[in-house]
Every structure is written in structure tokens, then in C-alpha cells.
PDB file of C-alpha atoms in Angstrom:
ATOM      1  CA  ASP C   1     -12.477  -1.314 -14.261  1.00 80.00           C
ATOM      2  CA  GLN C   2     -14.239   1.304 -16.462  1.00 90.00           C
ATOM      3  CA  GLN C   3     -12.321   4.359 -17.147  1.00 95.00           C
ATOM      4  CA  VAL C   4     -15.447   6.297 -18.329  1.00 97.00           C
ATOM      5  CA  LYS C   5     -18.622   6.159 -16.092  1.00 96.00           C
ATOM      6  CA  GLN C   6     -22.202   7.394 -16.686  1.00 97.00           C
ATOM      7  CA  ASN C   7     -23.680   6.733 -13.395  1.00 91.00           C
ATOM      8  CA  SER C   8     -27.314   7.818 -14.437  1.00 95.00           C
ATOM      9  CA  PRO C   9     -28.704   5.035 -16.808  1.00 96.00           C
ATOM     10  CA  SER C  10     -31.728   7.119 -17.487  1.00 97.00           C
ATOM     11  CA  LEU C  11     -33.135  10.696 -17.227  1.00 98.00           C
ATOM     12  CA  SER C  12     -36.515  12.066 -17.990  1.00 98.00           C
ATOM     13  CA  VAL C  13     -37.196  15.791 -18.401  1.00 98.00           C
ATOM     14  CA  GLN C  14     -40.032  17.965 -19.536  1.00 98.00           C
ATOM     15  CA  GLU C  15     -39.960  19.689 -23.075  1.00 98.00           C
ATOM     16  CA  GLY C  16     -38.335  23.057 -22.689  1.00 98.00           C
ATOM     17  CA  ARG C  17     -36.417  22.294 -19.609  1.00 98.00           C
ATOM     18  CA  ILE C  18     -32.709  21.661 -19.324  1.00 98.00           C
ATOM     19  CA  SER C  19     -31.331  18.058 -19.552  1.00 98.00           C
ATOM     20  CA  ILE C  20     -28.019  17.730 -17.793  1.00 98.00           C
ATOM     21  CA  LEU C  21     -25.967  14.469 -18.429  1.00 98.00           C
ATOM     22  CA  ASN C  22     -22.935  13.581 -16.540  1.00 98.00           C
ATOM     23  CA  CYS C  23     -19.839  11.689 -17.064  1.00 98.00           C
ATOM     24  CA  ASP C  24     -16.760  10.812 -15.005  1.00 98.00           C
ATOM     25  CA  TYR C  25     -13.489   9.574 -16.016  1.00 97.00           C
ATOM     26  CA  THR C  26     -10.445   7.924 -14.250  1.00 97.00           C
ATOM     27  CA  ASN C  27      -7.449   8.065 -16.867  1.00 94.00           C
ATOM     28  CA  SER C  28      -5.524  11.257 -16.763  1.00 93.00           C
ATOM     29  CA  MET C  29      -4.127  10.709 -20.245  1.00 92.00           C
ATOM     30  CA  PHE C  30      -7.523  11.434 -21.777  1.00 94.00           C
ATOM     31  CA  ASP C  31      -7.326  14.838 -23.378  1.00 93.00           C
ATOM     32  CA  TYR C  32     -10.265  14.840 -25.730  1.00 94.00           C
ATOM     33  CA  PHE C  33     -13.928  14.119 -25.011  1.00 95.00           C
ATOM     34  CA  LEU C  34     -16.928  13.742 -26.958  1.00 95.00           C
ATOM     35  CA  TRP C  35     -20.732  13.191 -26.802  1.00 97.00           C
ATOM     36  CA  TYR C  36     -22.495  10.916 -29.073  1.00 97.00           C
ATOM     37  CA  LYS C  37     -26.180  10.436 -29.438  1.00 98.00           C
ATOM     38  CA  LYS C  38     -27.676   7.198 -30.512  1.00 96.00           C
ATOM     39  CA  TYR C  39     -31.208   6.220 -31.614  1.00 96.00           C
ATOM     40  CA  PRO C  40     -32.537   2.674 -31.633  1.00 93.00           C
ATOM     41  CA  ALA C  41     -31.211   0.579 -34.578  1.00 91.00           C
ATOM     42  CA  GLU C  42     -28.741   3.231 -35.577  1.00 94.00           C
ATOM     43  CA  GLY C  43     -25.187   3.905 -34.989  1.00 96.00           C
ATOM     44  CA  PRO C  44     -23.911   6.689 -32.486  1.00 96.00           C
ATOM     45  CA  THR C  45     -23.842   9.944 -34.072  1.00 96.00           C
ATOM     46  CA  PHE C  46     -21.280  12.677 -33.223  1.00 95.00           C
ATOM     47  CA  LEU C  47     -22.713  15.406 -31.185  1.00 97.00           C
ATOM     48  CA  ILE C  48     -20.191  17.690 -29.571  1.00 96.00           C
ATOM     49  CA  SER C  49     -16.669  17.469 -28.231  1.00 95.00           C
ATOM     50  CA  ILE C  50     -14.275  19.422 -25.988  1.00 95.00           C
ATOM     51  CA  SER C  51     -10.400  19.456 -25.823  1.00 94.00           C
ATOM     52  CA  SER C  52      -8.811  19.411 -22.516  1.00 94.00           C
ATOM     53  CA  ILE C  53      -7.387  22.743 -22.902  1.00 95.00           C
ATOM     54  CA  LYS C  54     -11.069  24.286 -22.708  1.00 96.00           C
ATOM     55  CA  ASP C  55     -13.558  23.976 -19.988  1.00 97.00           C
ATOM     56  CA  LYS C  56     -16.450  24.672 -22.120  1.00 98.00           C
ATOM     57  CA  ASN C  57     -17.692  24.381 -25.572  1.00 98.00           C
ATOM     58  CA  GLU C  58     -21.122  25.436 -26.902  1.00 98.00           C
ATOM     59  CA  ASP C  59     -23.075  24.471 -30.187  1.00 97.00           C
ATOM     60  CA  GLY C  60     -26.521  25.811 -30.287  1.00 97.00           C
ATOM     61  CA  ARG C  61     -28.523  23.974 -27.691  1.00 98.00           C
ATOM     62  CA  PHE C  62     -25.854  21.877 -26.482  1.00 98.00           C
ATOM     63  CA  THR C  63     -22.833  22.789 -24.112  1.00 98.00           C
ATOM     64  CA  VAL C  64     -20.262  20.475 -22.746  1.00 98.00           C
ATOM     65  CA  PHE C  65     -18.621  21.394 -19.496  1.00 98.00           C
ATOM     66  CA  LEU C  66     -15.278  19.833 -18.554  1.00 98.00           C
ATOM     67  CA  ASN C  67     -13.663  19.983 -14.979  1.00 97.00           C
ATOM     68  CA  LYS C  68     -10.308  18.499 -15.388  1.00 96.00           C
ATOM     69  CA  SER C  69      -9.453  18.526 -11.651  1.00 96.00           C
ATOM     70  CA  ALA C  70     -12.718  16.547 -10.848  1.00 97.00           C
ATOM     71  CA  LYS C  71     -12.411  14.479 -14.000  1.00 97.00           C
ATOM     72  CA  HIS C  72     -15.926  15.123 -14.790  1.00 98.00           C
ATOM     73  CA  LEU C  73     -17.797  16.401 -17.748  1.00 97.00           C
ATOM     74  CA  SER C  74     -21.411  17.065 -18.328  1.00 98.00           C
ATOM     75  CA  LEU C  75     -23.581  17.784 -21.585  1.00 98.00           C
ATOM     76  CA  HIS C  76     -26.237  20.545 -20.988  1.00 98.00           C
ATOM     77  CA  ILE C  77     -29.137  20.451 -23.520  1.00 98.00           C
ATOM     78  CA  VAL C  78     -31.508  23.493 -23.459  1.00 98.00           C
ATOM     79  CA  PRO C  79     -34.217  23.769 -24.228  1.00 98.00           C
ATOM     80  CA  SER C  80     -34.864  20.099 -24.409  1.00 98.00           C
ATOM     81  CA  GLN C  81     -37.123  18.805 -27.348  1.00 98.00           C
ATOM     82  CA  PRO C  82     -38.794  15.459 -27.670  1.00 97.00           C
ATOM     83  CA  GLY C  83     -36.370  14.579 -30.690  1.00 97.00           C
ATOM     84  CA  ASP C  84     -33.487  14.702 -28.155  1.00 98.00           C
ATOM     85  CA  SER C  85     -34.881  11.418 -26.672  1.00 98.00           C
ATOM     86  CA  ALA C  86     -32.114   9.054 -27.354  1.00 98.00           C
ATOM     87  CA  VAL C  87     -29.148   7.279 -25.612  1.00 97.00           C
ATOM     88  CA  TYR C  88     -26.303   9.697 -24.956  1.00 98.00           C
ATOM     89  CA  PHE C  89     -22.793   8.173 -24.688  1.00 97.00           C
ATOM     90  CA  CYS C  90     -19.886  10.032 -23.230  1.00 97.00           C
ATOM     91  CA  ALA C  91     -16.525   9.097 -24.833  1.00 96.00           C
ATOM     92  CA  ALA C  92     -12.867   9.986 -24.033  1.00 96.00           C
ATOM     93  CA  SER C  93      -9.751   9.684 -25.966  1.00 93.00           C
ATOM     94  CA  ALA C  94      -6.346  11.158 -27.045  1.00 87.00           C
ATOM     95  CA  VAL C  95      -6.544  14.132 -29.174  1.00 81.00           C
ATOM     96  CA  THR C  96      -3.991  12.322 -31.547  1.00 84.00           C
ATOM     97  CA  ASN C  97      -6.585   9.684 -32.335  1.00 86.00           C
ATOM     98  CA  ALA C  98     -10.061  10.743 -31.409  1.00 82.00           C
ATOM     99  CA  GLY C  99     -11.519   7.820 -33.272  1.00 87.00           C
ATOM    100  CA  LYS C 100     -10.286   5.471 -30.804  1.00 90.00           C
ATOM    101  CA  SER C 101     -12.363   6.369 -27.706  1.00 93.00           C
ATOM    102  CA  THR C 102     -13.302   4.709 -24.472  1.00 96.00           C
ATOM    103  CA  PHE C 103     -17.052   4.850 -23.953  1.00 96.00           C
ATOM    104  CA  GLY C 104     -19.457   5.052 -21.002  1.00 96.00           C
ATOM    105  CA  ASP C 105     -22.488   2.695 -20.697  1.00 95.00           C
ATOM    106  CA  GLY C 106     -24.723   5.427 -22.061  1.00 96.00           C
ATOM    107  CA  THR C 107     -27.695   7.475 -20.412  1.00 97.00           C
ATOM    108  CA  THR C 108     -31.215   7.186 -22.031  1.00 97.00           C
ATOM    109  CA  LEU C 109     -32.654  10.615 -22.065  1.00 98.00           C
ATOM    110  CA  THR C 110     -36.542  10.879 -22.410  1.00 98.00           C
ATOM    111  CA  VAL C 111     -37.950  14.319 -23.033  1.00 98.00           C
ATOM    112  CA  LYS C 112     -41.654  14.331 -22.408  1.00 97.00           C
ATOM    113  CA  PRO C 113     -43.972  16.666 -24.316  1.00 94.00           C
TER     114      PRO C 113
ATOM    115  CA  GLU Y   1     -22.165  10.961 -49.821  1.00 66.00           C
ATOM    116  CA  ALA Y   2     -22.612   7.515 -48.390  1.00 82.00           C
ATOM    117  CA  GLY Y   3     -22.104   6.918 -44.783  1.00 94.00           C
ATOM    118  CA  VAL Y   4     -20.379   3.948 -43.196  1.00 97.00           C
ATOM    119  CA  THR Y   5     -22.490   0.943 -44.039  1.00 97.00           C
ATOM    120  CA  GLN Y   6     -22.273  -2.512 -42.419  1.00 98.00           C
ATOM    121  CA  PHE Y   7     -23.581  -5.843 -43.558  1.00 97.00           C
ATOM    122  CA  PRO Y   8     -25.647  -7.656 -42.585  1.00 98.00           C
ATOM    123  CA  SER Y   9     -27.946  -5.841 -40.118  1.00 97.00           C
ATOM    124  CA  HIS Y  10     -28.704  -8.841 -38.152  1.00 97.00           C
ATOM    125  CA  SER Y  11     -27.061 -12.271 -37.922  1.00 98.00           C
ATOM    126  CA  VAL Y  12     -28.179 -15.296 -35.884  1.00 98.00           C
ATOM    127  CA  ILE Y  13     -25.758 -18.331 -35.861  1.00 97.00           C
ATOM    128  CA  GLU Y  14     -25.322 -21.448 -33.623  1.00 97.00           C
ATOM    129  CA  LYS Y  15     -22.457 -21.886 -31.212  1.00 97.00           C
ATOM    130  CA  GLY Y  16     -19.334 -23.164 -33.247  1.00 97.00           C
ATOM    131  CA  GLN Y  17     -20.363 -21.602 -36.545  1.00 98.00           C
ATOM    132  CA  THR Y  18     -18.476 -18.937 -38.335  1.00 98.00           C
ATOM    133  CA  VAL Y  19     -19.768 -15.346 -39.176  1.00 98.00           C
ATOM    134  CA  THR Y  20     -18.231 -12.725 -41.255  1.00 98.00           C
ATOM    135  CA  LEU Y  21     -19.417  -9.185 -40.791  1.00 98.00           C
ATOM    136  CA  ARG Y  22     -18.481  -6.401 -43.427  1.00 98.00           C
ATOM    137  CA  CYS Y  23     -17.971  -2.684 -42.998  1.00 98.00           C
ATOM    138  CA  ASP Y  24     -17.767  -0.242 -46.008  1.00 97.00           C
ATOM    139  CA  PRO Y  25     -16.224   3.019 -44.621  1.00 96.00           C
ATOM    140  CA  ILE Y  26     -16.818   6.480 -45.941  1.00 95.00           C
ATOM    141  CA  SER Y  27     -14.907   6.836 -49.158  1.00 93.00           C
ATOM    142  CA  GLY Y  28     -11.528   8.391 -48.676  1.00 91.00           C
ATOM    143  CA  HIS Y  29     -11.450   7.636 -44.803  1.00 93.00           C
ATOM    144  CA  ASP Y  30      -8.090   5.914 -43.941  1.00 93.00           C
ATOM    145  CA  ASN Y  31      -9.094   5.218 -40.443  1.00 94.00           C
ATOM    146  CA  LEU Y  32     -11.425   2.442 -39.647  1.00 96.00           C
ATOM    147  CA  TYR Y  33     -12.211   1.088 -36.295  1.00 96.00           C
ATOM    148  CA  TRP Y  34     -14.379  -1.789 -34.772  1.00 98.00           C
ATOM    149  CA  TYR Y  35     -16.465  -1.686 -31.827  1.00 98.00           C
ATOM    150  CA  ARG Y  36     -18.714  -3.927 -29.962  1.00 97.00           C
ATOM    151  CA  ARG Y  37     -21.446  -3.278 -27.493  1.00 96.00           C
ATOM    152  CA  VAL Y  38     -22.660  -6.263 -25.417  1.00 93.00           C
ATOM    153  CA  MET Y  39     -25.731  -6.289 -23.343  1.00 84.00           C
ATOM    154  CA  GLY Y  40     -26.493  -2.613 -23.416  1.00 81.00           C
ATOM    155  CA  LYS Y  41     -23.210  -1.810 -21.681  1.00 89.00           C
ATOM    156  CA  GLU Y  42     -20.471   0.516 -23.057  1.00 91.00           C
ATOM    157  CA  ILE Y  43     -19.281   0.375 -26.455  1.00 95.00           C
ATOM    158  CA  LYS Y  44     -15.815  -1.260 -26.270  1.00 96.00           C
ATOM    159  CA  PHE Y  45     -13.064  -0.534 -28.933  1.00 96.00           C
ATOM    160  CA  LEU Y  46     -11.760  -3.611 -30.772  1.00 97.00           C
ATOM    161  CA  LEU Y  47      -9.266  -2.397 -33.268  1.00 96.00           C
ATOM    162  CA  HIS Y  48      -8.105   0.187 -35.528  1.00 96.00           C
ATOM    163  CA  PHE Y  49      -6.887   0.287 -39.140  1.00 96.00           C
ATOM    164  CA  VAL Y  50      -4.887   2.906 -40.960  1.00 94.00           C
ATOM    165  CA  LYS Y  51      -5.508   1.955 -44.499  1.00 94.00           C
ATOM    166  CA  GLU Y  52      -4.736  -1.654 -44.776  1.00 95.00           C
ATOM    167  CA  SER Y  53      -2.500  -1.870 -41.630  1.00 95.00           C
ATOM    168  CA  LYS Y  54      -3.658  -2.843 -38.208  1.00 95.00           C
ATOM    169  CA  GLN Y  55      -2.637   0.196 -36.238  1.00 94.00           C
ATOM    170  CA  ASP Y  56      -3.983  -1.112 -32.883  1.00 94.00           C
ATOM    171  CA  GLU Y  57      -5.540  -4.400 -32.112  1.00 95.00           C
ATOM    172  CA  SER Y  58      -5.417  -4.133 -28.153  1.00 94.00           C
ATOM    173  CA  GLY Y  59      -9.219  -4.544 -27.892  1.00 95.00           C
ATOM    174  CA  MET Y  60      -9.713  -7.876 -29.780  1.00 96.00           C
ATOM    175  CA  PRO Y  61     -10.988 -10.376 -27.349  1.00 93.00           C
ATOM    176  CA  ASN Y  62      -9.155 -13.565 -28.450  1.00 93.00           C
ATOM    177  CA  ASN Y  63      -7.854 -15.293 -31.498  1.00 94.00           C
ATOM    178  CA  ARG Y  64     -11.353 -16.485 -32.469  1.00 97.00           C
ATOM    179  CA  PHE Y  65     -11.565 -12.636 -34.065  1.00 97.00           C
ATOM    180  CA  LEU Y  66      -9.952 -11.908 -37.162  1.00 97.00           C
ATOM    181  CA  ALA Y  67     -10.229  -8.437 -38.883  1.00 97.00           C
ATOM    182  CA  GLU Y  68      -8.892  -7.731 -42.449  1.00 97.00           C
ATOM    183  CA  ARG Y  69      -8.759  -4.624 -44.586  1.00 97.00           C
ATOM    184  CA  THR Y  70      -7.483  -5.648 -47.818  1.00 85.00           C
ATOM    185  CA  GLY Y  71      -6.730  -2.893 -50.224  1.00 88.00           C
ATOM    186  CA  GLY Y  72      -7.628  -0.327 -47.449  1.00 85.00           C
ATOM    187  CA  THR Y  73     -11.069  -0.021 -48.529  1.00 92.00           C
ATOM    188  CA  TYR Y  74     -13.690  -2.321 -46.746  1.00 97.00           C
ATOM    189  CA  SER Y  75     -13.102  -4.275 -43.929  1.00 98.00           C
ATOM    190  CA  THR Y  76     -14.322  -7.866 -42.569  1.00 98.00           C
ATOM    191  CA  LEU Y  77     -14.349  -9.245 -39.063  1.00 98.00           C
ATOM    192  CA  LYS Y  78     -14.697 -12.898 -38.981  1.00 98.00           C
ATOM    193  CA  VAL Y  79     -15.516 -14.748 -35.674  1.00 97.00           C
ATOM    194  CA  GLN Y  80     -14.575 -18.547 -35.905  1.00 97.00           C
ATOM    195  CA  PRO Y  81     -15.961 -20.470 -33.904  1.00 97.00           C
ATOM    196  CA  ALA Y  82     -18.440 -18.311 -32.470  1.00 97.00           C
ATOM    197  CA  GLU Y  83     -19.240 -18.513 -28.677  1.00 97.00           C
ATOM    198  CA  LEU Y  84     -22.431 -17.339 -26.828  1.00 97.00           C
ATOM    199  CA  GLU Y  85     -20.480 -14.249 -25.225  1.00 96.00           C
ATOM    200  CA  ASP Y  86     -19.685 -13.119 -28.858  1.00 97.00           C
ATOM    201  CA  SER Y  87     -23.313 -11.931 -28.986  1.00 97.00           C
ATOM    202  CA  GLY Y  88     -23.624  -8.058 -29.176  1.00 97.00           C
ATOM    203  CA  VAL Y  89     -23.921  -5.120 -31.626  1.00 97.00           C
ATOM    204  CA  TYR Y  90     -20.700  -4.700 -33.766  1.00 98.00           C
ATOM    205  CA  PHE Y  91     -20.211  -1.255 -34.851  1.00 98.00           C
ATOM    206  CA  CYS Y  92     -17.778  -0.114 -37.514  1.00 98.00           C
ATOM    207  CA  ALA Y  93     -16.561   3.596 -37.691  1.00 97.00           C
ATOM    208  CA  SER Y  94     -14.289   5.655 -39.884  1.00 95.00           C
ATOM    209  CA  SER Y  95     -12.478   8.909 -39.826  1.00 93.00           C
ATOM    210  CA  ALA Y  96     -10.427  10.808 -42.277  1.00 89.00           C
ATOM    211  CA  SER Y  97      -7.734  12.419 -39.697  1.00 82.00           C
ATOM    212  CA  LEU Y  98      -6.650  11.218 -36.457  1.00 77.00           C
ATOM    213  CA  LEU Y  99      -6.522  14.774 -34.849  1.00 76.00           C
ATOM    214  CA  ASN Y 100      -9.642  16.375 -33.264  1.00 62.00           C
ATOM    215  CA  THR Y 101     -12.021  14.501 -35.474  1.00 77.00           C
ATOM    216  CA  GLU Y 102     -14.855  12.273 -34.356  1.00 85.00           C
ATOM    217  CA  ALA Y 103     -15.609   9.086 -35.874  1.00 90.00           C
ATOM    218  CA  PHE Y 104     -18.633   8.359 -38.055  1.00 94.00           C
ATOM    219  CA  PHE Y 105     -20.257   5.085 -37.121  1.00 97.00           C
ATOM    220  CA  GLY Y 106     -22.388   2.649 -39.255  1.00 97.00           C
ATOM    221  CA  GLN Y 107     -25.532   1.355 -38.069  1.00 97.00           C
ATOM    222  CA  GLY Y 108     -24.123  -1.942 -36.488  1.00 97.00           C
ATOM    223  CA  THR Y 109     -24.540  -5.603 -37.042  1.00 98.00           C
ATOM    224  CA  ARG Y 110     -26.494  -7.323 -34.176  1.00 97.00           C
ATOM    225  CA  LEU Y 111     -24.965 -10.680 -33.791  1.00 98.00           C
ATOM    226  CA  THR Y 112     -26.784 -13.391 -31.813  1.00 97.00           C
ATOM    227  CA  VAL Y 113     -25.076 -16.660 -30.973  1.00 97.00           C
ATOM    228  CA  VAL Y 114     -27.426 -19.372 -30.036  1.00 97.00           C
TER     229      VAL Y 114
END
């Protein structure tokens, strides 16, 4: 059974609008969460992370929200740009070994000009 | 500074053959990870090296897979003999520290077993 789930395989938004990507996890032992972005034929690239002691982390246009009680996190991109079109992976790990992560299936984001 | 590099980019082999994938991590990164993505699904952890030692190989599918990291630098992942279900994209990643640090991924090796 998957411990990290991204229930939306794809998302399409208009340039300039907000993109919201969602992720749910089941394992309470996870205490560090990451979002990776992946372009075709490339490896995942780290985007933003959040520790379980926080409920929000912001970096420029990207904000990650964590709701521990609901075991849910989301990535907000605002404003969305065509260059943001990619596959976004949610990943969960232990803070003591963030390189070993459990990934979701990914959500393909398309930002239309 | 060079990123994580993987060789080859693509490999097509017949069932029963042997394939060896190579990963060169970022220089100075003691932690090296192997992951696999099958059929567009999740990226699954295979194993973790700290320098030349296997720290965690809980994700290795079976004994047809052998990973090595002699000298604590580059790593190889050998599949022998390959089966159809081994097809997928194999990613290598490295990190300098275990704490609060993301992994840097290579571009992946796409393995197709026919």
C-alpha cells in the first residue's frame, strides 16, 4: 500500500493563476517532506521542503503547507508560469535521512500561456 | 561543479542478459541512493550507501540486483539475469549530509528488457 499519494495525475492552469498540488501520506513517522520537480528526460530536482515542526514554508513563488493532523500537504505556485510545466513529486522522509524518501506517483502540471 | 551523472542514458537488453548501470555522485557526497521508477508510477527507493558501506538495502527487489560502491566514489548497479519487470528508469542520487538535506538526482538510466 502506497504511503504517499498524489491523487491528481494531472492539473492544468492558466498562466498567472495559482496552481495547487496536493499530497497525502499515511505514515506518522515521516517528519520531513519535500517537493521535487521533473522535466522529461531529466532527474527530479529539489524544489522546496518542510519539516513537521512547521506548517508553512515559502520560497519565492512556491509555498508548501503541512497539515499534520490530516496527514496532508500541498504545494502552491503563484503566479504560475509556462516554465513551471513539469511533473511534481511529493516525497516524505525522516529528518535524519532526507535522502531516503518515499515518493508519490507525481502530478503533471501544465501551465497554459 | 558537476552534478550526478549516470551511464548509460538508455539500455535495451534481452531477457536473461546482464546490465550494469553506473552512477557518479557529486564529488564529496558520502551518501548515494538508487531509486527506480516503473511504468510512470512512484519513484521507489532501492538502497543507500554511506561511503562504500550499504546503509540500507531494504528496497532491493531480489537477489538479481547487486549494487557496489568500491572506494566510496562511483557506484554500479548490476541486474543479472534481467527480467521483463526490471524495465524502468533507474535514478541515482547523492547528498552531502543526512540531516534536512535534499538529494541531488542524476538524469536516470532508462532500462528496457525485451
